[in-house]
PDB file of C-alpha atoms and ligand atoms in Angstrom:
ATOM      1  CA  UNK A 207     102.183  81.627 107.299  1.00  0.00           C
ATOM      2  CA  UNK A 208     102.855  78.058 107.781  1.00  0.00           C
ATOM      3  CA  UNK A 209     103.951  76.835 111.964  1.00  0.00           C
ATOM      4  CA  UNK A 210     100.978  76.752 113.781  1.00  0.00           C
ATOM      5  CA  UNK A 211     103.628  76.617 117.005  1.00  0.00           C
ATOM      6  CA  UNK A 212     103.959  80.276 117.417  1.00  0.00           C
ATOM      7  CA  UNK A 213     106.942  81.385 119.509  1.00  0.00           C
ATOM      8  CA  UNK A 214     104.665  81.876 122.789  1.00  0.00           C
ATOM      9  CA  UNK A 215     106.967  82.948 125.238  1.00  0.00           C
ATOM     10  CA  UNK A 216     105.817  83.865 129.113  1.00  0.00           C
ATOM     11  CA  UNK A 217     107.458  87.265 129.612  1.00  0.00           C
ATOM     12  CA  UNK A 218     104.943  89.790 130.405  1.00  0.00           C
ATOM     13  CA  UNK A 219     105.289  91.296 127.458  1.00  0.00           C
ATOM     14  CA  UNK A 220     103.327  88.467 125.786  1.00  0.00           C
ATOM     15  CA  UNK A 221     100.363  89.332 127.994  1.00  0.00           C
ATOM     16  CA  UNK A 222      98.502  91.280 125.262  1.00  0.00           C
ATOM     17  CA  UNK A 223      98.085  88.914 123.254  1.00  0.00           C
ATOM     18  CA  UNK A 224      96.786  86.508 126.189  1.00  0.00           C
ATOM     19  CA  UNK A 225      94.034  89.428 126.458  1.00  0.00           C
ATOM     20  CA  UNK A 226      91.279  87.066 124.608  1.00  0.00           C
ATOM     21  CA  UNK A 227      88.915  89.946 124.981  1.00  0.00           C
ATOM     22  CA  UNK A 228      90.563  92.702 123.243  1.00  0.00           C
ATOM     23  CA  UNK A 229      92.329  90.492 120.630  1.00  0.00           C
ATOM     24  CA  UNK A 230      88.874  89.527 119.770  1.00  0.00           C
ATOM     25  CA  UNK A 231      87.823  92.909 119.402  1.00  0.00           C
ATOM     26  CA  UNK A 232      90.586  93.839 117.577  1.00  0.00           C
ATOM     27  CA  UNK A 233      90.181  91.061 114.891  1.00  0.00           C
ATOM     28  CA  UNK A 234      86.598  92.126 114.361  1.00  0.00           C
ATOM     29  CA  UNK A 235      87.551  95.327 113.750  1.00  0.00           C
ATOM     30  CA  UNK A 236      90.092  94.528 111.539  1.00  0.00           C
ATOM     31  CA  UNK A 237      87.911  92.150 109.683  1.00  0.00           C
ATOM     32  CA  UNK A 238      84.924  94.866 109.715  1.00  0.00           C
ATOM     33  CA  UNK A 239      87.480  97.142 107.770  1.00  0.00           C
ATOM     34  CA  UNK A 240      88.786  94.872 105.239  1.00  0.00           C
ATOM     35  CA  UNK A 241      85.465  93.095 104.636  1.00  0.00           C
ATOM     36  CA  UNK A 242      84.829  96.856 103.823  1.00  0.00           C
ATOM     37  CA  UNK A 243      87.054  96.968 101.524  1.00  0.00           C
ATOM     38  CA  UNK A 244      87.816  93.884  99.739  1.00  0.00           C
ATOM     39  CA  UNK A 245      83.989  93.089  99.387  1.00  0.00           C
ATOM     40  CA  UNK A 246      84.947  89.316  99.957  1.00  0.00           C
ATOM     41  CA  UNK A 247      84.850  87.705 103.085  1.00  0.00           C
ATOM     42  CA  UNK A 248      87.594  84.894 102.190  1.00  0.00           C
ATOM     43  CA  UNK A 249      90.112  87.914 100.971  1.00  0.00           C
ATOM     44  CA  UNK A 250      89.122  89.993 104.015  1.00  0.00           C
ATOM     45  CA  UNK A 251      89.738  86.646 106.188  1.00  0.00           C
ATOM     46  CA  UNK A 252      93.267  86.114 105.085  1.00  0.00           C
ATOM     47  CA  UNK A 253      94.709  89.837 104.941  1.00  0.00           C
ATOM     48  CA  UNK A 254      94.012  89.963 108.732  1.00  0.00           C
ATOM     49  CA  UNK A 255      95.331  86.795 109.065  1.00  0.00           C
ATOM     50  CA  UNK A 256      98.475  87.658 107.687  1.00  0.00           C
ATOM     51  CA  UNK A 257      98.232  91.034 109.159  1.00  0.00           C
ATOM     52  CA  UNK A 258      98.019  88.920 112.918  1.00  0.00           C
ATOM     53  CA  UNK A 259     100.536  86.878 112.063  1.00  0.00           C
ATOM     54  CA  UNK A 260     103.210  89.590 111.737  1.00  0.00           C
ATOM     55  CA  UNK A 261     102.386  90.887 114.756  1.00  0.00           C
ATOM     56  CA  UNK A 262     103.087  87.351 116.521  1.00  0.00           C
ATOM     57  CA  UNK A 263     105.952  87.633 114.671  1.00  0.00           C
ATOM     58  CA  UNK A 264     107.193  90.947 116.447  1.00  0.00           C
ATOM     59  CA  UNK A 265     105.463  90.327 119.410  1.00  0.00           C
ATOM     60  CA  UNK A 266     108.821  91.767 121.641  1.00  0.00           C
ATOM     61  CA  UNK A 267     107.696  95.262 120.435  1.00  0.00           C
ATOM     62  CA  UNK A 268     104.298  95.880 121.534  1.00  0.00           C
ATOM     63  CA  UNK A 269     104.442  96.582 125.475  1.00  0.00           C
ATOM     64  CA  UNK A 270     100.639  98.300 125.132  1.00  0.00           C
ATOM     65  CA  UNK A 271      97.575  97.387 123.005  1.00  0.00           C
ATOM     66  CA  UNK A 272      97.790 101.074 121.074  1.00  0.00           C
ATOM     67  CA  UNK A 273     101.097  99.990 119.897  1.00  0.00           C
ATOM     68  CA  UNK A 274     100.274  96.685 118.733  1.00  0.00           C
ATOM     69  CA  UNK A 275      97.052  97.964 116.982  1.00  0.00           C
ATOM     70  CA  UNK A 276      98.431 100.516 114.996  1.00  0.00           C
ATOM     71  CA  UNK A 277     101.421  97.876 114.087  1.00  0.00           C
ATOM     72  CA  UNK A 278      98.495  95.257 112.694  1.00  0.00           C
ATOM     73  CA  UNK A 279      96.684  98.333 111.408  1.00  0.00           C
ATOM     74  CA  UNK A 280      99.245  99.551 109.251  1.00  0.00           C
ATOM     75  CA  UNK A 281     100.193  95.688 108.370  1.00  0.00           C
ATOM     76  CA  UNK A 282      97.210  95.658 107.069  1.00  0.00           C
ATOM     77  CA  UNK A 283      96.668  98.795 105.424  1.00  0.00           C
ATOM     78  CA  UNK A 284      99.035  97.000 103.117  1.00  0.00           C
ATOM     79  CA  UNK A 285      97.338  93.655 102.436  1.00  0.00           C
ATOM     80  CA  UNK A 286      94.129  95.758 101.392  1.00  0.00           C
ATOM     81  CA  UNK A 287      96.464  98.240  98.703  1.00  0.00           C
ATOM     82  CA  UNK A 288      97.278  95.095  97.290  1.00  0.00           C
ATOM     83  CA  UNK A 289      94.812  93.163  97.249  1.00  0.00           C
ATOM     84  CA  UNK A 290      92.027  95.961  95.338  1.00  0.00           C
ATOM     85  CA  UNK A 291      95.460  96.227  92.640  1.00  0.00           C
ATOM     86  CA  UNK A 292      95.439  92.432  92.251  1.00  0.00           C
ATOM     87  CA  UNK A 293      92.229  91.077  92.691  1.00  0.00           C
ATOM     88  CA  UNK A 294      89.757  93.656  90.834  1.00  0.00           C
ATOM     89  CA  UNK A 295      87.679  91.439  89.697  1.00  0.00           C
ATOM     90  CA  UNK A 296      86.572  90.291  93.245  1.00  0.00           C
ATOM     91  CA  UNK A 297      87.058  93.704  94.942  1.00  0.00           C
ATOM     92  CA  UNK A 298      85.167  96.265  92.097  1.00  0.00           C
ATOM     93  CA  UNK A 299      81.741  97.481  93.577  1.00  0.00           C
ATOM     94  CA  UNK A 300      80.180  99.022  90.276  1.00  0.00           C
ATOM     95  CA  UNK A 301      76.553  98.614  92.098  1.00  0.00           C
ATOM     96  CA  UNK A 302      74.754 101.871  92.877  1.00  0.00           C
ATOM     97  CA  UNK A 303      73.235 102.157  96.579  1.00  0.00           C
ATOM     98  CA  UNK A 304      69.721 103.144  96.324  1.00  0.00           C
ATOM     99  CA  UNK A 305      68.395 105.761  98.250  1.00  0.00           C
ATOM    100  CA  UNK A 306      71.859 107.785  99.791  1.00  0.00           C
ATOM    101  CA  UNK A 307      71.244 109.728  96.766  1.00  0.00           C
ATOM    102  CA  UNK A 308      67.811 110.742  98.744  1.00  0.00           C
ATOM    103  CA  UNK A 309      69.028 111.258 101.829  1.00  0.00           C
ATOM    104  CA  UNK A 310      71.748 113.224 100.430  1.00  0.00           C
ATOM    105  CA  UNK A 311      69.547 115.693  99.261  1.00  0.00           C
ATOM    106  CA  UNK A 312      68.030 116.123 102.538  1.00  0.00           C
ATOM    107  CA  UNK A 313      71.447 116.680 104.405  1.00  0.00           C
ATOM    108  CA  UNK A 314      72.083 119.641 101.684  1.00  0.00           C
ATOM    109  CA  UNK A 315      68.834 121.260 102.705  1.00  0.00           C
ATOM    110  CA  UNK A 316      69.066 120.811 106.445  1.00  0.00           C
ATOM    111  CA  UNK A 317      72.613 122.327 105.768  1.00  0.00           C
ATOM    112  CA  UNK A 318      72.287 125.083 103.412  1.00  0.00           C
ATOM    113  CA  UNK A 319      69.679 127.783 102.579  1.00  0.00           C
ATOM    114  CA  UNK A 320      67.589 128.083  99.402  1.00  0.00           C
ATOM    115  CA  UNK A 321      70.080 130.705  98.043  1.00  0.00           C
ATOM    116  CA  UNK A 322      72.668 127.843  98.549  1.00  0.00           C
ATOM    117  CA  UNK A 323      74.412 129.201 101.685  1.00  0.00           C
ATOM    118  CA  UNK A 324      74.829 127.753 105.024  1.00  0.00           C
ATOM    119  CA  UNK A 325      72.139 128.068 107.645  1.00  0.00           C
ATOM    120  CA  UNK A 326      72.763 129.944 110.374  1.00  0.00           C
ATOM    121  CA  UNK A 327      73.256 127.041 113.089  1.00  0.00           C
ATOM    122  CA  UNK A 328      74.959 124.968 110.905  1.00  0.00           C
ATOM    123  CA  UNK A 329      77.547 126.823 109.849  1.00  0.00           C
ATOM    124  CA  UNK A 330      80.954 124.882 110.392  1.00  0.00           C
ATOM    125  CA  UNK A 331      82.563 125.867 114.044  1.00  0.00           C
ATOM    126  CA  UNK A 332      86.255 125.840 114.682  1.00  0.00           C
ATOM    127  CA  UNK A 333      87.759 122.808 115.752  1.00  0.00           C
ATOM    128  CA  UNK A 334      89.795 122.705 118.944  1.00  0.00           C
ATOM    129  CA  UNK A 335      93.669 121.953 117.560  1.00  0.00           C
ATOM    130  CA  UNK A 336      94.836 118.337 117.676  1.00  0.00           C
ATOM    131  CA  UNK A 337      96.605 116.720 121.002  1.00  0.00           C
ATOM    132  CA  UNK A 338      93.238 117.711 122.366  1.00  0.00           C
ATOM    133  CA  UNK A 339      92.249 114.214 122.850  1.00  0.00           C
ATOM    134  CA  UNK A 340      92.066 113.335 119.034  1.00  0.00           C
ATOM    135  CA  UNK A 341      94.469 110.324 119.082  1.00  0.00           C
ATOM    136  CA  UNK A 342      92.512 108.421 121.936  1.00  0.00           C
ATOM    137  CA  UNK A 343      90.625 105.241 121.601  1.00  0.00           C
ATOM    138  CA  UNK A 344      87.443 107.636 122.925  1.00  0.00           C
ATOM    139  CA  UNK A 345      87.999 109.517 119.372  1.00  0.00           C
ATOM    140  CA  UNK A 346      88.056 106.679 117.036  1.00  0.00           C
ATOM    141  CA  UNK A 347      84.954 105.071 118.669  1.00  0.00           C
ATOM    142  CA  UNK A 348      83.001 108.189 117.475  1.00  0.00           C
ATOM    143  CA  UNK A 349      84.951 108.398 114.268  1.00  0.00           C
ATOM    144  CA  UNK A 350      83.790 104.647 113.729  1.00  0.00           C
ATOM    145  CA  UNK A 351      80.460 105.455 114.526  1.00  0.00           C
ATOM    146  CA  UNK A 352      80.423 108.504 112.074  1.00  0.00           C
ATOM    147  CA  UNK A 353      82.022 106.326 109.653  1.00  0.00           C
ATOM    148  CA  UNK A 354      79.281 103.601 109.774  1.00  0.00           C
ATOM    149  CA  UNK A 355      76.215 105.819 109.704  1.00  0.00           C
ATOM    150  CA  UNK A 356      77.357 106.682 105.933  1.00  0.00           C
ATOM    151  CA  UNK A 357      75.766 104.410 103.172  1.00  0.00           C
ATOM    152  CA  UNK A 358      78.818 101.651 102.546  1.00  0.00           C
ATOM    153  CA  UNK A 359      79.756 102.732  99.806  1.00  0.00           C
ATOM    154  CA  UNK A 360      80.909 106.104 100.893  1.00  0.00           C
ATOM    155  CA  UNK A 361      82.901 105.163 103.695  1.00  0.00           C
ATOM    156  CA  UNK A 362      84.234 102.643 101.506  1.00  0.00           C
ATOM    157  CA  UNK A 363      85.832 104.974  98.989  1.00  0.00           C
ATOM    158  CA  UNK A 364      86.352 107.400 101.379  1.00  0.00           C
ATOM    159  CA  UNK A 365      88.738 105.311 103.171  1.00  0.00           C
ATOM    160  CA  UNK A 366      90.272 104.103 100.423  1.00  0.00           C
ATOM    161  CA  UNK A 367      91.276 107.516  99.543  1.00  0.00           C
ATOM    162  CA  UNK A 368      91.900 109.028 102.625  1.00  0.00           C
ATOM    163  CA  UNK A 369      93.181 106.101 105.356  1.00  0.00           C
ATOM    164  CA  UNK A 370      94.145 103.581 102.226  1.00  0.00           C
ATOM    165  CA  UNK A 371      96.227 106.245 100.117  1.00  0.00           C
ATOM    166  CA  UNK A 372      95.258 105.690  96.584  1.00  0.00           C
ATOM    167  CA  UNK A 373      95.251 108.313  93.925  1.00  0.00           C
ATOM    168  CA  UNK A 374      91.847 109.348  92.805  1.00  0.00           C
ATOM    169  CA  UNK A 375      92.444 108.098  89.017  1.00  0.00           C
ATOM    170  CA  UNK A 376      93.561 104.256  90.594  1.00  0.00           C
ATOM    171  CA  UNK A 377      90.288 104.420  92.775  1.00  0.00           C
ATOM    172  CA  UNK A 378      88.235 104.962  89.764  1.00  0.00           C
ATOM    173  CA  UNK A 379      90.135 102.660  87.300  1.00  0.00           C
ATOM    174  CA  UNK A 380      89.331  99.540  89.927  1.00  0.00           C
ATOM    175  CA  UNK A 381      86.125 100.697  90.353  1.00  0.00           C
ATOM    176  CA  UNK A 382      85.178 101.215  87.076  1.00  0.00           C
ATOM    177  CA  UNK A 383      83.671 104.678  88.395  1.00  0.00           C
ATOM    178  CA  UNK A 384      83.755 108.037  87.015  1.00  0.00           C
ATOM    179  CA  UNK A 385      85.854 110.930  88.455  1.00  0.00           C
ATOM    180  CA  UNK A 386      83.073 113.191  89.004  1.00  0.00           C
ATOM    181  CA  UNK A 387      81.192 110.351  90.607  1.00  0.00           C
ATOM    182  CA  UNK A 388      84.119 109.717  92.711  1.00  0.00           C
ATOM    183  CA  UNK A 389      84.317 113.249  92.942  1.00  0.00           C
ATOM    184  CA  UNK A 390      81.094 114.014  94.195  1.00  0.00           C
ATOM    185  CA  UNK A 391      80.492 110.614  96.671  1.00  0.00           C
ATOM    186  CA  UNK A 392      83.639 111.983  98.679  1.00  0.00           C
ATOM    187  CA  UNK A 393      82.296 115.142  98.999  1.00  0.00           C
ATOM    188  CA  UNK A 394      79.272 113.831 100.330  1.00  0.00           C
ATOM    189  CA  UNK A 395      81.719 111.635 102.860  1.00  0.00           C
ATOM    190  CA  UNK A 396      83.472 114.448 103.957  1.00  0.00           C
ATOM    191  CA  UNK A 397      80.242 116.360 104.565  1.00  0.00           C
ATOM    192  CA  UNK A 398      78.847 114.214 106.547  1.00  0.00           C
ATOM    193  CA  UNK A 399      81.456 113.077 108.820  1.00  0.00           C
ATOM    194  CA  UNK A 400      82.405 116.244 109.197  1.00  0.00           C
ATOM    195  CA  UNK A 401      79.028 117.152 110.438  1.00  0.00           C
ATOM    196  CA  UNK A 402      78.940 114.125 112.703  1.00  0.00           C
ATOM    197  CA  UNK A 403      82.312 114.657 114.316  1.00  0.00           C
ATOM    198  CA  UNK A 404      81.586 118.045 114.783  1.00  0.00           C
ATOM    199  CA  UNK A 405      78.436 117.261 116.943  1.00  0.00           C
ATOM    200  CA  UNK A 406      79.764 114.343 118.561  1.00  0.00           C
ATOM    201  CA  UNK A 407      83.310 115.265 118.818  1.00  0.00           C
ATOM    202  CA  UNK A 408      84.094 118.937 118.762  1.00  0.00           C
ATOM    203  CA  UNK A 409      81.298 120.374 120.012  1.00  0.00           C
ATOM    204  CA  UNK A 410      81.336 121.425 123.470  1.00  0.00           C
ATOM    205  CA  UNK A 411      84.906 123.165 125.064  1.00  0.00           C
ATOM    206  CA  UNK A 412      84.342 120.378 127.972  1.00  0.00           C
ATOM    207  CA  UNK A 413      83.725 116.933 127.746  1.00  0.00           C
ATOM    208  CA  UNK A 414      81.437 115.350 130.608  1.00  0.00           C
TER     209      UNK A 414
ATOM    210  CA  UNK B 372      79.525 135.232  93.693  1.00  0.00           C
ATOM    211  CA  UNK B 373      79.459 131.711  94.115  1.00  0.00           C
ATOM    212  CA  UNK B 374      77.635 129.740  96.554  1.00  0.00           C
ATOM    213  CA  UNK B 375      78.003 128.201  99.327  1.00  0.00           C
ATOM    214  CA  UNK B 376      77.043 124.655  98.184  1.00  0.00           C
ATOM    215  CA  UNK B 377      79.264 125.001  95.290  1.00  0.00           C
ATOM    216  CA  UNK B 378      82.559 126.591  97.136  1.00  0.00           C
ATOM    217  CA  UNK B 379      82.097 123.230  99.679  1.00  0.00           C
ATOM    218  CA  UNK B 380      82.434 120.785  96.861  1.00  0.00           C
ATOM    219  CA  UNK B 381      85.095 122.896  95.045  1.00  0.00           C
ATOM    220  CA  UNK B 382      87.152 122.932  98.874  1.00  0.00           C
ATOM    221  CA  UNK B 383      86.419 118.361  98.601  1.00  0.00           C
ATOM    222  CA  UNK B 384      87.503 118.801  94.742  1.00  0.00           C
ATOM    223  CA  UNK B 385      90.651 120.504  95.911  1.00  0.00           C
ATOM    224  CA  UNK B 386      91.796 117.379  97.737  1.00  0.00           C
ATOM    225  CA  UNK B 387      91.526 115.217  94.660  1.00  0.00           C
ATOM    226  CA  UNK B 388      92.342 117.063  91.651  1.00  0.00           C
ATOM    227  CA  UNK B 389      93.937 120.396  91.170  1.00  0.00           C
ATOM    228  CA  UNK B 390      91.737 123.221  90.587  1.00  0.00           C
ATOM    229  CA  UNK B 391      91.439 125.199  87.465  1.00  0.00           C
ATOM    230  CA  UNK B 392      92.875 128.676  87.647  1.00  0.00           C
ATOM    231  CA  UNK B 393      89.219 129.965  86.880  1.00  0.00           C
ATOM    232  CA  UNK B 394      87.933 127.973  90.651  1.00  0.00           C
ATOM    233  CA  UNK B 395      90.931 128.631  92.540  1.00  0.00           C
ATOM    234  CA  UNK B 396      90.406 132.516  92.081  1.00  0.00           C
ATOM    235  CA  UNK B 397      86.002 132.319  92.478  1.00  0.00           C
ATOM    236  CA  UNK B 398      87.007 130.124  95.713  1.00  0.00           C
ATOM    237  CA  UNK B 399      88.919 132.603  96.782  1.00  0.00           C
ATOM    238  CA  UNK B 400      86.974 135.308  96.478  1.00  0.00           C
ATOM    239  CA  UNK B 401      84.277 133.524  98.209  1.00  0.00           C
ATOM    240  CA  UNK B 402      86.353 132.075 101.265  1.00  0.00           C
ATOM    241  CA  UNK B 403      88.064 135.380 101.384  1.00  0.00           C
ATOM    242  CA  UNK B 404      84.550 136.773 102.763  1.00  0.00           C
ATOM    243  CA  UNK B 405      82.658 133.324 104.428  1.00  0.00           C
ATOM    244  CA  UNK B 406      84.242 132.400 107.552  1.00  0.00           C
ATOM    245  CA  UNK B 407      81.837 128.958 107.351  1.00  0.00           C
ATOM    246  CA  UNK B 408      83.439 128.055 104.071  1.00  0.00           C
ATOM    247  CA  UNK B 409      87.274 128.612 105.147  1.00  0.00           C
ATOM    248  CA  UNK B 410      86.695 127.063 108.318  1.00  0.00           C
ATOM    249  CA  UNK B 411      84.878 124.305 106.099  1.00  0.00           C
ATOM    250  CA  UNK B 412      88.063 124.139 103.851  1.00  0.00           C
ATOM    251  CA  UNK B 413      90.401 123.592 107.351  1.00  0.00           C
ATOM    252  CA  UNK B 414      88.477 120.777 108.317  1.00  0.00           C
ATOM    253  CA  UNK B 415      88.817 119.319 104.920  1.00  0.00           C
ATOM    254  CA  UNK B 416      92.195 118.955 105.427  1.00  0.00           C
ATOM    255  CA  UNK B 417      92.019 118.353 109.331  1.00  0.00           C
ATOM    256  CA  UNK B 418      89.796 115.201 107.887  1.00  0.00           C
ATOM    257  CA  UNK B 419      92.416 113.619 105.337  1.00  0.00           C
ATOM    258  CA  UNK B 420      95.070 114.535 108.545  1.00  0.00           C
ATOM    259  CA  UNK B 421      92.674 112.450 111.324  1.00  0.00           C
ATOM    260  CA  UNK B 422      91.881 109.652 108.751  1.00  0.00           C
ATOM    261  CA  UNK B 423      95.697 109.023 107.954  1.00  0.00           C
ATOM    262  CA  UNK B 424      95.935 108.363 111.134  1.00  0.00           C
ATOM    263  CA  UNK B 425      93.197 106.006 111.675  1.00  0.00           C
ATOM    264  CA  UNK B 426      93.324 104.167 115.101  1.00  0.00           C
ATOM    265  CA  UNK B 427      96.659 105.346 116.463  1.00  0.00           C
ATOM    266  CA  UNK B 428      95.888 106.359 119.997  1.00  0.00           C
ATOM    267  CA  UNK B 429      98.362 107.136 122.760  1.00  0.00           C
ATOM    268  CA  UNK B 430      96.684 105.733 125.463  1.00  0.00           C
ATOM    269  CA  UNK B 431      98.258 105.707 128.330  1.00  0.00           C
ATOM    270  CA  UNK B 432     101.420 107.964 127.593  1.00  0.00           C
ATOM    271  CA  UNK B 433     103.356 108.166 124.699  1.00  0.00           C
ATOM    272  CA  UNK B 434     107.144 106.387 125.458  1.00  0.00           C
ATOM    273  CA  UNK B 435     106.723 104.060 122.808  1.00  0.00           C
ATOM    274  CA  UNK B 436     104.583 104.744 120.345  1.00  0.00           C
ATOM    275  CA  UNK B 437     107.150 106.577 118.061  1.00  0.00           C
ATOM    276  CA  UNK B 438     109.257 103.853 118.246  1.00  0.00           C
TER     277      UNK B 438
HETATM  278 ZN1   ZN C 666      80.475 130.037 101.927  1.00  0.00          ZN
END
């Protein structure tokens, strides 16, 4: 974290990180995540810095952007586990969002019958196997999309369970929640997103 | 027979907490005759699968990304 002379060197395999544009977009996303996350823009800030940084460090390894993302990715993956551990005070987000309790209540009726069982068109469809296309940059712009129409705090703790790792009991220890609030805000994650990348994602055989 | 509503958040549940003997056999029964809900409880764990592997892509073939 210190030389600011970074061991540049002109073989093409340096040429990704010369790619201002996606760099850019990459550190936005990154930051997007963490900010997510950490709930503090200065904590956020540094993990991807650090995060960056390694990859500089390695830079003989990545010959393709999808490499090098899910290197920084993963780099920082581990910044964020350690940083909600460390820093709960700054991270903890004990603040209820008003109104996705509202909304929620309108998904469940769109979705299920008054006897409590799925309508007839909604009714989940099988999902073409993996391989299918699922680990392509085309998938995780939808997946970000479905992620971001959730209220914040659901994708929040939904990551942090399902992308970050933690055990339910250590989510709701740092966030000074409930497990059956925990409980019940993931099922409403997974609901959702499942309905979204269902519709945007899986539905059709054929995609245009 | 338990609903559908409930046997959805029972299949979230079961990704966070092990299930009582008492829901694992109601779920069950209920999956054992709603194709939604089992196909529900697949993409449960399709989900936590997908989201492990948040933004890996193999674009553009695949020689190095295991390595
Ligand atoms: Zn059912």
């Amino acid at each position: 974290m210190t030389s600011a002379a970074l061991p540049i060197d002109p073989a093409p395999c340096s040429s990704l990180f010369d790619d201002t544009e996606f760099m850019n977009a990459l550190r936005l996303q990154m930051l997007k995540f963490a900010t997510l996350q950490v709930r503090n823009q200065a904590l956020a800030e540094d993990a991807v810095q650090d995060a960056m940084l390694s990859a500089y460090q390695h830079i003989e390894r990545f010959q393709r952007q999808a490499a090098l993302k899910t290197w920084v990715f993963a780099i920082l993956k581990n910044k964020l586990i350690d940083i909600l551990r460390k820093e709960k005070r700054y991270t903890s987000a004990s603040i209820l969002e008003e109104g996705a309790g509202r909304n929620d209540e309108a998904l469940l009726d769109t979705l299920f019958t008054d006897h409590g069982h799925w309508q007839k068109d909604e009714r989940p469809q099988k999902w073409d196997e993996p391989d299918h296309g699922l680990e392509s940059s085309d998938f995780w712009k939808i997946f970000d999309t479905c992620l971001d129409a959730l209220p914040a705090r659901y994708s929040r703790l939904f990551m942090m369970r399902e992308f970050l790792e933690l055990e339910s009991n250590e989510i709701c220890d740092n966030e000074q929640l409930s497990v059956s609030n925990l409980n019940t805000t993931l099922f409403r994650a997974r609901l959702r997103l499942r309905e979204c990348l269902e519709d945007n994602w899986f539905a059709g055989e054929t995609c245009p | 027979m338990m609903k559908c509503t409930e046997a959805t958040q029972l299949l979230s549940e079961k990704l966070d907490r092990p299930l009582s003997t008492k829901e694992k056999v109601s779920l069950g029964m209920h999956t054992a005759m709603c194709p939604a809900c089992r196909q529900f409880g697949k993409q449960m764990s399709a989900l936590r699968e997908i989201t492990q592997r948040y933004v890996q892509s193999d674009d553009t073939e695949s020689e190095d990304a295991k390595k």
